Structure formats: structure tokens, C-alpha cells
Amino acid sequence: MRSLFDINELSPAEIDSLIETANDMMANPAKYAHVADGKKLATLFFEPSTRTRLSFEAAMMELGGNVLGFSEAQSSSASKGESVADTARVVSCYADIIAMRHPKEGAPLVAAMNATVPVINAGDGGHNHPTQTLADLLTISREKGRLDNLTVGFCGDLKFGRTVHSLINAMVRYPNVKFVLVAPTELQLPDYVKKDVLQANNVEFVETTDLMEVIGDMDILYMTRVQHERFFNEEEYLRLRDSYILTPEKLNDAKPDLCIMHPLPRVNEISTAIDKDSRACYFKQVLNGKFMRAALIMMLLGLEAK
Amino acid sequence: MLHIDSIQNGIVLDHIKAGKAMELYRVLELNKLECPVAVLMNVSSTKMGHKDMIKISEDIEIGLDILGYIDPGITVNVIRDGKLVEKHCVDLPEKITGYLKCNNPRCITTTEQELQQVFKLSDRESATYRCIYCEAKYK
């Protein structure tokens, strides 16, 4: 039995296989409509994340399976003081697979150590969010036709942005991928990611505070939100919130086939005027996320389309 | 010159970095033993200049992992009938269970305190350990 906590537990070959399944599912949904008949997914969301939870639930429904769960800790036994370990043991009796979101880092690992069914990390604090990265990888693959030979730009909160760390972790495994890191000084990529991931893999990267200086080099521009929930200090949050806002004017120097991504929800980092630009890929990312989650559920449950 | 007799049966922790013996004494809870225990500090050593030693006159179970973490240069000698029968050189352990405590306020171990604290060696060169749950570096 296998669970998923971190994107790098999947080999590039397994990611290729998930991408292939997701693409096939998008092209032939009927082929997958009964793959998970009779199976149940439990979505255990100890902190609200409507989009991720709905994506998992929609993914299971695409496969013909059923869903149960809760969307915040107050409506679970956690509010009565039940441990994550006990919740995982109990839910294993009801469901065939668990997707868990928890504000505490490492909670899905604790769940998997005690569950008797596979556990998918649906986000644990500022730590990991592997299915967002799967959505990102499918989006890049579909938009650019490859995952190698790319210049990937990240902009915004690179310090607390776990989606950024996960995507960097995943993409350093592909040849000739370069990174451009755009962030205010206070929100730059942590040193341990630079040292342990980028430098350890001899990956080329540039750090700057000026988006306009580097936007023309990028094949991908991954925008992020400065996340309120990651700040202990309200003043610091308010000061950094509006650091970078992408507007149509800023795209003048960008490549015509730039792929603009965002893990959503956005606050104001991307002007709505960009939504109709063919380079805006963030809503496609949402759709891609559903299919990658469905492909992952199939893989972890050992299901195959007939 | 201070003289401590050789032990007939037991364990000698040798080549302890000078000044570390009392920390080991506490961590290994040697105060709970009923047998004689000798703690020697600042003993002359040709190899180290000065070193500490601990002699325990009983063959007790020693957690080599913890020793390796506190001082990876320690040698553990097992003595039986006055003879050296086993010699272990400790090294940084791959995993440390129940000794270090994660200090990341976002870690699950901060709210579920019955969880066993486990750290894994992530970089031998810098002796860096990371919590297995949240992967935060031990500071």
C-alpha cells in the first residue's frame, strides 16, 4: 500500500504515466467513468480549502467513486481532541483512500503511519502539497509539450509558497531547466531550497526583485499569493501583500507563448484584465488538477481503465 | 596522578571529547545504575591532547545512536573478565528517536505530543538532522 506526501516520492517515469492517464481521461472521459465504482474517498480537511477539496471530490466522481468527509476541524472529532492517528484508523474503516489537508506539517505522514488505506497529502501547513504540483506539471506539459529545456519564473512569495518549493523540487529532475526567482527581499526563496535543491543539483538560477528585468526570459511565469495564513505578524503581511501585481502592460516584453500560472486563489496578484490573454493558464491548471488527482487515485488504488 | 582501577566486567566509553562526559552521564542516565561508575575528565591523551572517559562496571545496554550524535568520536569498549572483547567506533546515526525535539511551531508534534520525536540524518558533512514529520532542520 502506497501513500503520497511529497512530489519526489514519484519518479519522473511515474509522473509521465500520470500525465498520460490524465491526458487520456480528458480525451476519453467515458472510458474512466466507472473505474472506481464502489470505492470511497474520504476528504479529511482539518482546515478549509474549498478548491482542493472539491477537486479531489470531483476527481473521484469522474471515476465513478463516492466521497465522504469533512471540510474543517470544527466539524470533525479533532474538535473533541481526537488525535490524527486515531482519526486515520477510524476513517480507514469507512473509506478506501484518504485525502488529508491539515494545518500542521507532517500530519498526513502521521495519518499514513496509522491508516490501513492510502493517504494523499492534500496540503500540510507550509510544507508539501504534491497534488498541486501534479496539476502544475500537467499544465506545463500540455502548454509547452515538454518538462525539460524551460526557463521557469516564480514571482511573489517564494519564502512561504510551498507550491513553489514543490514545483522546483520536481523540475530540477528534468534536463536544462533554469529558474528565475522574483521576490521582495523578505520573501525570497529560503536558503535551504537554494542550497539543498538548486545548488545540489547544479541548476542555474537567477534572483532578482525586478520582474520587468527578467520577464522576457521566461517560458513559464508562476505567480503566487502572499498568504495571510502563513504570517504571524499582520503588519508584515499588509506591507508585502501588494509587492507584485501582474498587469497587461507588464506582459509587453514577455514571450508570445509565455505560460502564466497561479495555484489560486488569487487576491490581486494577477489583474483580471489578463484572464482573456491566451497566455493565462491558471484556470486550465484547475481543470488539470482534477484529472491529475483522478489519475493519482487510480494509481494508489491500483485501478485501471478497461 | 589520579588512579582509577581497570574494570573486570563492563563498558569503557573512551575518546570522549574533553568536557562532554557529564552530558553523556545525564543522557545515558548513569545516575540510576547501582554499580560503580567512574567519570574521568581531562585525562591526557596522545591522540586528542585531553579527553574524557566513563567506566561502568556492569555490562549495560548502551544506545550507540545517541552516543554517535553527541560525540561521533567515542569508542565503546566492552570488557569481560578483564579483557577487551568488543570495540565499537560510533558514528552519526541515520535516525535518532526520542532524544531531539522538533522546534518548528507548525510541526504536528507540537499539538500531538504523544508522537515519538524522530529525526533523520539529512547531511552527514554538516551533521544536519531533520524531523521526519515536517522536515524542519534541528537547530
Short mmCIF file of C-alpha atoms in Angstrom, two decimals:
data_model
loop_
_atom_site.label_atom_id
_atom_site.label_comp_id
_atom_site.label_asym_id
_atom_site.label_seq_id
_atom_site.Cartn_x
_atom_site.Cartn_y
_atom_site.Cartn_z
CA MET A 1 0.00 0.00 0.00
CA ARG A 2 1.38 3.34 -1.03
CA SER A 3 0.64 6.90 0.07
CA LEU A 4 1.86 10.26 -1.23
CA PHE A 5 3.30 13.04 0.95
CA ASP A 6 5.93 14.64 -1.24
CA ILE A 7 6.09 15.04 -5.03
CA ASN A 8 9.54 13.48 -5.21
CA GLU A 9 8.20 10.16 -3.97
CA LEU A 10 7.02 9.85 -7.56
CA SER A 11 9.72 9.10 -10.11
CA PRO A 12 9.76 11.07 -13.39
CA ALA A 13 8.54 7.88 -15.10
CA GLU A 14 5.56 7.67 -12.73
CA ILE A 15 4.79 11.36 -13.31
CA ASP A 16 4.91 10.70 -17.07
CA SER A 17 2.49 7.83 -16.57
CA LEU A 18 0.10 10.02 -14.51
CA ILE A 19 0.28 12.72 -17.19
CA GLU A 20 -0.53 10.12 -19.84
CA THR A 21 -3.51 8.82 -17.85
CA ALA A 22 -4.80 12.36 -17.17
CA ASN A 23 -4.50 13.33 -20.83
CA ASP A 24 -6.31 10.17 -21.88
CA MET A 25 -9.03 10.81 -19.29
CA MET A 26 -9.54 14.33 -20.65
CA ALA A 27 -9.84 12.96 -24.17
CA ASN A 28 -11.97 9.91 -23.28
CA PRO A 29 -13.88 10.58 -20.03
CA ALA A 30 -16.36 7.75 -20.65
CA LYS A 31 -13.54 5.19 -20.55
CA TYR A 32 -12.88 6.14 -16.91
CA ALA A 33 -16.43 6.79 -15.73
CA HIS A 34 -16.74 3.51 -13.79
CA VAL A 35 -13.13 2.78 -12.90
CA ALA A 36 -13.72 3.42 -9.18
CA ASP A 37 -17.28 2.10 -8.89
CA GLY A 38 -17.94 1.10 -5.29
CA LYS A 39 -14.83 2.87 -3.96
CA LYS A 40 -14.96 5.68 -1.44
CA LEU A 41 -12.65 8.66 -0.99
CA ALA A 42 -12.58 10.37 2.42
CA THR A 43 -11.63 14.04 2.27
CA LEU A 44 -10.39 14.96 5.74
CA PHE A 45 -9.89 18.70 5.67
CA PHE A 46 -8.76 19.99 9.06
CA GLU A 47 -8.52 23.48 7.57
CA PRO A 48 -10.78 24.87 4.87
CA SER A 49 -9.63 24.63 1.27
CA THR A 50 -12.71 24.56 -0.83
CA ARG A 51 -10.96 24.31 -4.16
CA THR A 52 -8.63 21.45 -3.30
CA ARG A 53 -11.41 19.52 -1.56
CA LEU A 54 -13.82 19.97 -4.46
CA SER A 55 -11.08 19.00 -6.89
CA PHE A 56 -10.49 15.71 -5.04
CA GLU A 57 -14.21 15.04 -4.79
CA ALA A 58 -14.80 15.87 -8.45
CA ALA A 59 -11.84 13.65 -9.38
CA MET A 60 -13.33 10.70 -7.51
CA MET A 61 -16.71 11.34 -9.13
CA GLU A 62 -15.09 11.37 -12.59
CA LEU A 63 -14.01 7.81 -11.78
CA GLY A 64 -17.48 6.74 -10.61
CA GLY A 65 -16.49 6.60 -6.93
CA ASN A 66 -18.13 8.15 -3.89
CA VAL A 67 -16.91 10.72 -1.41
CA LEU A 68 -17.36 11.42 2.29
CA GLY A 69 -15.55 13.66 4.73
CA PHE A 70 -15.45 16.99 6.47
CA SER A 71 -14.28 20.43 5.45
CA GLU A 72 -13.00 21.93 8.71
CA ALA A 73 -11.66 20.68 12.02
CA GLN A 74 -14.68 22.03 13.95
CA SER A 75 -16.94 19.53 12.25
CA SER A 76 -14.66 16.56 12.99
CA SER A 77 -13.67 14.61 16.09
CA ALA A 78 -10.49 16.68 16.20
CA SER A 79 -12.61 19.34 17.93
CA LYS A 80 -13.15 16.77 20.71
CA GLY A 81 -9.42 16.21 20.97
CA GLU A 82 -9.06 13.08 18.81
CA SER A 83 -5.55 12.51 17.51
CA VAL A 84 -4.72 12.39 13.80
CA ALA A 85 -3.61 8.78 14.31
CA ASP A 86 -7.00 7.73 15.72
CA THR A 87 -8.91 9.65 13.04
CA ALA A 88 -6.88 7.82 10.38
CA ARG A 89 -7.58 4.42 11.99
CA VAL A 90 -11.31 5.13 12.21
CA VAL A 91 -11.66 6.53 8.70
CA SER A 92 -9.76 3.54 7.28
CA CYS A 93 -12.83 1.51 8.31
CA TYR A 94 -15.09 3.66 6.14
CA ALA A 95 -13.10 4.62 3.06
CA ASP A 96 -10.72 3.08 0.50
CA ILE A 97 -8.46 6.12 0.25
CA ILE A 98 -7.93 9.33 2.23
CA ALA A 99 -7.07 12.85 1.07
CA MET A 100 -5.94 14.90 4.06
CA ARG A 101 -5.43 18.62 4.48
CA HIS A 102 -4.04 19.72 7.83
CA PRO A 103 -2.54 22.98 9.14
CA LYS A 104 0.21 21.09 10.95
CA GLU A 105 3.21 19.94 8.95
CA GLY A 106 3.65 16.18 8.88
CA ALA A 107 0.05 15.35 9.85
CA PRO A 108 -0.61 13.29 6.67
CA LEU A 109 2.50 11.22 7.41
CA VAL A 110 1.16 10.51 10.90
CA ALA A 111 -2.16 9.54 9.32
CA ALA A 112 -0.47 7.19 6.86
CA MET A 113 1.55 5.56 9.66
CA ASN A 114 -1.75 4.56 11.25
CA ALA A 115 -4.20 4.17 8.37
CA THR A 116 -4.81 0.90 6.57
CA VAL A 117 -5.67 2.67 3.31
CA PRO A 118 -3.56 5.01 1.13
CA VAL A 119 -3.27 8.63 2.29
CA ILE A 120 -2.76 11.56 -0.07
CA ASN A 121 -1.31 14.76 1.35
CA ALA A 122 -3.71 17.49 0.23
CA GLY A 123 -1.51 20.17 1.85
CA ASP A 124 0.13 20.24 5.27
CA GLY A 125 0.85 23.75 6.53
CA GLY A 126 3.68 25.37 4.60
CA HIS A 127 5.28 22.00 3.95
CA ASN A 128 4.05 19.96 0.97
CA HIS A 129 1.19 19.99 -1.50
CA PRO A 130 2.11 17.32 -4.03
CA THR A 131 -1.18 17.23 -5.96
CA GLN A 132 -0.90 20.95 -6.72
CA THR A 133 2.50 20.17 -8.19
CA LEU A 134 0.97 17.36 -10.25
CA ALA A 135 -1.55 19.88 -11.60
CA ASP A 136 1.31 22.27 -12.39
CA LEU A 137 3.33 19.59 -14.16
CA LEU A 138 0.38 18.53 -16.32
CA THR A 139 -0.25 22.19 -17.19
CA ILE A 140 3.37 22.78 -18.21
CA SER A 141 3.43 19.52 -20.15
CA ARG A 142 0.21 20.36 -22.02
CA GLU A 143 1.10 24.00 -22.69
CA LYS A 144 4.76 23.58 -23.63
CA GLY A 145 4.77 19.96 -24.81
CA ARG A 146 7.71 19.14 -22.54
CA LEU A 147 9.03 19.35 -18.99
CA ASP A 148 12.67 19.92 -19.95
CA ASN A 149 14.54 22.80 -21.63
CA LEU A 150 12.49 25.50 -19.93
CA THR A 151 13.09 28.77 -18.10
CA VAL A 152 10.66 28.82 -15.21
CA GLY A 153 10.00 32.10 -13.41
CA PHE A 154 8.46 32.32 -9.93
CA CYS A 155 7.13 35.61 -8.63
CA GLY A 156 5.73 36.73 -5.28
CA ASP A 157 6.03 34.84 -2.01
CA LEU A 158 8.84 32.39 -2.59
CA LYS A 159 9.56 32.04 1.11
CA PHE A 160 6.33 30.50 2.38
CA GLY A 161 4.99 29.37 -1.01
CA ARG A 162 5.06 25.61 -0.68
CA THR A 163 3.76 25.19 -4.24
CA VAL A 164 6.90 26.98 -5.40
CA HIS A 165 9.21 24.74 -3.37
CA SER A 166 7.42 21.60 -4.55
CA LEU A 167 7.49 22.59 -8.22
CA ILE A 168 11.19 23.48 -8.02
CA ASN A 169 11.84 20.12 -6.34
CA ALA A 170 10.01 18.33 -9.11
CA MET A 171 11.50 20.26 -12.03
CA VAL A 172 15.16 20.06 -11.08
CA ARG A 173 14.94 16.42 -12.17
CA TYR A 174 14.43 17.42 -15.80
CA PRO A 175 17.35 18.43 -18.03
CA ASN A 176 18.17 22.04 -18.82
CA VAL A 177 15.55 23.69 -16.64
CA LYS A 178 16.54 27.16 -15.37
CA PHE A 179 14.82 29.18 -12.69
CA VAL A 180 14.23 32.91 -12.36
CA LEU A 181 13.23 33.88 -8.82
CA VAL A 182 11.46 37.22 -8.38
CA ALA A 183 10.55 38.25 -4.84
CA PRO A 184 10.87 41.09 -2.35
CA THR A 185 13.90 40.63 -0.11
CA GLU A 186 11.73 39.44 2.81
CA LEU A 187 10.04 36.71 0.78
CA GLN A 188 12.95 35.25 -1.17
CA LEU A 189 13.38 31.53 -1.66
CA PRO A 190 14.74 30.02 1.59
CA ASP A 191 18.46 29.27 1.65
CA TYR A 192 17.86 25.58 2.26
CA VAL A 193 15.95 25.26 -1.04
CA LYS A 194 18.71 27.12 -2.88
CA LYS A 195 21.45 25.05 -1.27
CA ASP A 196 19.84 21.62 -0.94
CA VAL A 197 17.83 21.63 -4.16
CA LEU A 198 19.18 24.11 -6.72
CA GLN A 199 22.90 24.15 -5.94
CA ALA A 200 22.96 20.44 -5.01
CA ASN A 201 21.62 19.65 -8.49
CA ASN A 202 23.81 22.23 -10.28
CA VAL A 203 20.74 24.04 -11.53
CA GLU A 204 21.12 27.53 -12.92
CA PHE A 205 19.04 30.22 -11.21
CA VAL A 206 18.79 33.99 -11.06
CA GLU A 207 17.40 36.00 -8.14
CA THR A 208 16.00 39.47 -8.57
CA THR A 209 13.48 41.89 -7.13
CA ASP A 210 12.61 43.34 -10.57
CA LEU A 211 10.09 41.34 -12.59
CA MET A 212 10.38 43.54 -15.68
CA GLU A 213 14.10 42.91 -15.92
CA VAL A 214 13.61 39.17 -16.44
CA ILE A 215 10.07 38.61 -17.75
CA GLY A 216 11.31 38.30 -21.35
CA ASP A 217 13.47 35.28 -20.46
CA MET A 218 10.65 33.17 -19.09
CA ASP A 219 8.76 30.27 -20.71
CA ILE A 220 6.66 29.90 -17.57
CA LEU A 221 5.67 32.62 -15.10
CA TYR A 222 4.36 31.14 -11.87
CA MET A 223 2.69 33.86 -9.80
CA THR A 224 1.93 33.33 -6.12
CA ARG A 225 -0.20 34.94 -3.49
CA VAL A 226 1.31 36.37 -0.32
CA GLN A 227 -0.58 34.07 2.03
CA HIS A 228 -2.17 35.73 5.04
CA GLU A 229 -2.35 32.46 6.99
CA ARG A 230 1.44 31.98 6.88
CA PHE A 231 2.14 35.25 8.69
CA PHE A 232 2.21 35.63 12.45
CA ASN A 233 2.57 39.40 12.06
CA GLU A 234 -0.31 41.33 10.47
CA GLU A 235 1.75 44.45 9.73
CA GLU A 236 4.34 42.49 7.80
CA TYR A 237 1.59 40.79 5.78
CA LEU A 238 -0.03 44.08 4.81
CA ARG A 239 3.30 45.57 3.82
CA LEU A 240 4.20 42.71 1.48
CA ARG A 241 0.77 41.81 0.13
CA ASP A 242 0.90 44.04 -2.92
CA SER A 243 4.56 43.53 -3.80
CA TYR A 244 3.95 42.27 -7.33
CA ILE A 245 0.84 42.71 -9.41
CA LEU A 246 0.85 41.39 -12.96
CA THR A 247 -0.86 43.75 -15.39
CA PRO A 248 -1.23 43.60 -19.22
CA GLU A 249 1.46 46.34 -19.59
CA LYS A 250 3.99 44.18 -17.79
CA LEU A 251 3.45 41.47 -20.38
CA ASN A 252 4.66 43.69 -23.25
CA ASP A 253 8.17 42.28 -23.01
CA ALA A 254 7.06 38.70 -22.33
CA LYS A 255 7.32 35.88 -24.85
CA PRO A 256 4.19 35.40 -27.00
CA ASP A 257 3.92 31.80 -25.81
CA LEU A 258 4.58 32.53 -22.13
CA CYS A 259 2.51 30.30 -19.85
CA ILE A 260 1.18 32.26 -16.83
CA MET A 261 0.31 30.06 -13.91
CA HIS A 262 -1.03 30.59 -10.38
CA PRO A 263 -2.05 27.99 -7.78
CA LEU A 264 -5.11 30.13 -6.93
CA PRO A 265 -6.91 31.62 -5.15
CA ARG A 266 -5.54 34.92 -6.33
CA VAL A 267 -6.17 38.11 -4.42
CA ASN A 268 -4.85 40.81 -6.72
CA GLU A 269 -1.52 39.42 -7.96
CA ILE A 270 -2.86 38.98 -11.49
CA SER A 271 -5.05 41.68 -12.93
CA THR A 272 -8.37 40.27 -14.20
CA ALA A 273 -7.58 42.06 -17.49
CA ILE A 274 -5.10 39.23 -18.15
CA ASP A 275 -7.72 36.48 -17.83
CA LYS A 276 -8.62 36.67 -21.51
CA ASP A 277 -4.98 36.67 -22.68
CA SER A 278 -4.14 33.36 -24.36
CA ARG A 279 -1.09 33.15 -22.09
CA ALA A 280 -3.26 32.92 -18.94
CA CYS A 281 -3.23 29.26 -17.93
CA TYR A 282 -4.35 29.40 -14.30
CA PHE A 283 -7.90 28.23 -14.87
CA LYS A 284 -6.65 25.40 -17.07
CA GLN A 285 -4.45 24.47 -14.10
CA VAL A 286 -7.59 23.94 -12.02
CA LEU A 287 -9.07 21.57 -14.58
CA ASN A 288 -5.75 19.78 -14.98
CA GLY A 289 -5.57 19.37 -11.20
CA LYS A 290 -8.81 17.41 -11.14
CA PHE A 291 -7.60 14.97 -13.78
CA MET A 292 -4.17 14.51 -12.20
CA ARG A 293 -5.84 13.80 -8.83
CA ALA A 294 -8.06 11.26 -10.54
CA ALA A 295 -5.01 9.65 -12.15
CA LEU A 296 -3.27 9.57 -8.77
CA ILE A 297 -6.29 7.98 -7.04
CA MET A 298 -6.27 5.29 -9.75
CA MET A 299 -2.56 4.68 -9.26
CA LEU A 300 -2.74 4.43 -5.46
CA LEU A 301 -5.79 2.16 -5.60
CA GLY A 302 -4.27 0.03 -8.36
CA LEU A 303 -7.18 0.75 -10.72
CA GLU A 304 -7.02 0.57 -14.49
CA ALA A 305 -9.38 1.67 -17.24
CA LYS A 306 -10.73 -1.19 -19.31
CA MET B 1 48.45 11.25 39.46
CA LEU B 2 44.86 10.16 39.83
CA HIS B 3 44.47 6.39 39.57
CA ILE B 4 41.28 4.52 38.66
CA ASP B 5 41.37 0.72 38.63
CA SER B 6 40.67 -1.21 35.46
CA ILE B 7 37.27 -2.82 35.40
CA GLN B 8 36.77 -6.59 35.18
CA ASN B 9 33.34 -6.59 33.56
CA GLY B 10 31.56 -3.65 32.00
CA ILE B 11 31.91 -0.85 29.49
CA VAL B 12 34.50 1.83 28.95
CA LEU B 13 33.47 4.86 26.89
CA ASP B 14 36.75 6.20 25.61
CA HIS B 15 37.89 9.12 23.45
CA ILE B 16 35.07 11.35 24.65
CA LYS B 17 35.70 14.97 23.71
CA ALA B 18 37.01 16.73 26.82
CA GLY B 19 34.11 18.28 28.74
CA LYS B 20 31.37 16.05 27.25
CA ALA B 21 31.39 13.27 29.85
CA MET B 22 28.82 14.80 32.18
CA GLU B 23 26.37 15.33 29.30
CA LEU B 24 26.71 11.65 28.41
CA TYR B 25 26.34 10.72 32.08
CA ARG B 26 22.98 12.54 32.14
CA VAL B 27 21.74 11.32 28.76
CA LEU B 28 22.60 7.67 29.49
CA GLU B 29 21.03 8.10 32.97
CA LEU B 30 24.06 6.53 34.60
CA ASN B 31 22.96 8.02 37.93
CA LYS B 32 20.26 5.32 38.01
CA LEU B 33 22.80 2.46 37.98
CA GLU B 34 23.67 0.73 41.21
CA CYS B 35 27.13 -0.38 40.04
CA PRO B 36 30.26 1.78 40.37
CA VAL B 37 30.67 4.36 37.59
CA ALA B 38 33.82 6.42 37.15
CA VAL B 39 33.73 9.67 35.20
CA LEU B 40 37.20 10.86 34.24
CA MET B 41 37.59 14.30 32.80
CA ASN B 42 40.54 15.99 31.13
CA VAL B 43 42.65 12.84 31.02
CA SER B 44 45.85 13.20 28.98
CA SER B 45 45.62 11.62 25.55
CA THR B 46 48.37 11.33 22.94
CA LYS B 47 45.76 11.40 20.16
CA MET B 48 43.42 14.09 21.49
CA GLY B 49 45.51 16.11 23.92
CA HIS B 50 42.79 15.80 26.54
CA LYS B 51 39.81 13.51 26.65
CA ASP B 52 37.06 12.30 28.96
CA MET B 53 36.32 8.66 29.83
CA ILE B 54 33.48 6.85 31.54
CA LYS B 55 33.97 3.44 33.13
CA ILE B 56 30.86 1.46 34.00
CA SER B 57 31.46 -1.74 35.92
CA GLU B 58 28.42 -3.53 34.54
CA ASP B 59 27.61 -4.68 31.01
CA ILE B 60 24.62 -2.43 30.34
CA GLU B 61 22.78 -1.75 27.09
CA ILE B 62 24.14 1.47 25.59
CA GLY B 63 22.29 3.44 22.91
CA LEU B 64 25.06 3.80 20.35
CA ASP B 65 22.89 6.13 18.25
CA ILE B 66 22.71 8.76 20.96
CA LEU B 67 26.43 8.46 21.66
CA GLY B 68 27.15 8.98 17.97
CA TYR B 69 25.01 12.09 17.88
CA ILE B 70 26.54 13.67 20.98
CA ASP B 71 30.13 12.82 20.06
CA PRO B 72 30.81 10.74 16.95
CA GLY B 73 34.45 10.18 18.01
CA ILE B 74 33.63 7.98 21.02
CA THR B 75 34.92 4.41 21.28
CA VAL B 76 32.83 1.88 23.20
CA ASN B 77 34.89 -0.93 24.74
CA VAL B 78 33.18 -3.97 26.24
CA ILE B 79 35.25 -5.67 28.94
CA ARG B 80 34.70 -9.24 30.18
CA ASP B 81 36.93 -10.97 32.71
CA GLY B 82 39.34 -8.07 32.45
CA LYS B 83 39.73 -8.45 28.69
CA LEU B 84 38.57 -6.28 25.82
CA VAL B 85 36.02 -8.43 23.94
CA GLU B 86 34.26 -5.87 21.75
CA LYS B 87 35.16 -2.45 20.43
CA HIS B 88 32.70 -0.16 18.63
CA CYS B 89 33.51 3.15 16.99
CA VAL B 90 30.32 5.18 16.95
CA ASP B 91 29.28 7.38 14.09
CA LEU B 92 26.49 9.84 13.36
CA PRO B 93 23.31 7.74 13.45
CA GLU B 94 20.95 7.64 10.46
CA LYS B 95 17.98 8.07 12.80
CA ILE B 96 17.53 9.50 16.30
CA THR B 97 14.40 8.52 18.17
CA GLY B 98 13.10 10.17 21.33
CA TYR B 99 16.06 12.44 22.05
CA LEU B 100 15.82 15.60 19.95
CA LYS B 101 12.66 17.71 19.98
CA CYS B 102 11.30 19.47 16.90
CA ASN B 103 11.14 23.21 17.43
CA ASN B 104 9.09 24.08 14.35
CA PRO B 105 5.87 25.62 15.74
CA ARG B 106 3.98 24.33 12.68
CA CYS B 107 5.02 20.69 13.20
CA ILE B 108 2.36 18.10 14.09
CA THR B 109 4.48 17.07 17.10
CA THR B 110 3.68 20.40 18.77
CA THR B 111 -0.01 19.55 19.04
CA GLU B 112 0.15 15.74 19.26
CA GLN B 113 2.67 15.45 22.00
CA GLU B 114 2.46 11.69 22.43
CA LEU B 115 4.01 11.29 18.98
CA GLN B 116 7.52 9.92 19.11
CA GLN B 117 10.08 12.50 18.03
CA VAL B 118 12.15 11.05 15.20
CA PHE B 119 14.95 12.78 13.29
CA LYS B 120 16.78 11.58 10.20
CA LEU B 121 20.29 12.47 9.14
CA SER B 122 19.93 14.60 6.00
CA ASP B 123 23.54 15.76 5.54
CA ARG B 124 26.42 13.86 7.12
CA GLU B 125 29.01 16.52 6.31
CA SER B 126 27.23 19.22 8.30
CA ALA B 127 25.64 16.71 10.75
CA THR B 128 22.19 18.04 9.85
CA TYR B 129 19.15 16.24 11.17
CA ARG B 130 15.59 16.82 10.03
CA CYS B 131 12.29 15.98 11.71
CA ILE B 132 10.67 13.08 9.82
CA TYR B 133 7.25 14.74 10.04
CA CYS B 134 7.81 18.36 8.99
CA GLU B 135 11.41 18.01 7.67
CA ALA B 136 12.49 21.07 9.65
CA LYS B 137 16.18 21.18 10.42
CA TYR B 138 17.10 20.55 14.07
CA LYS B 139 18.66 23.70 15.48
#
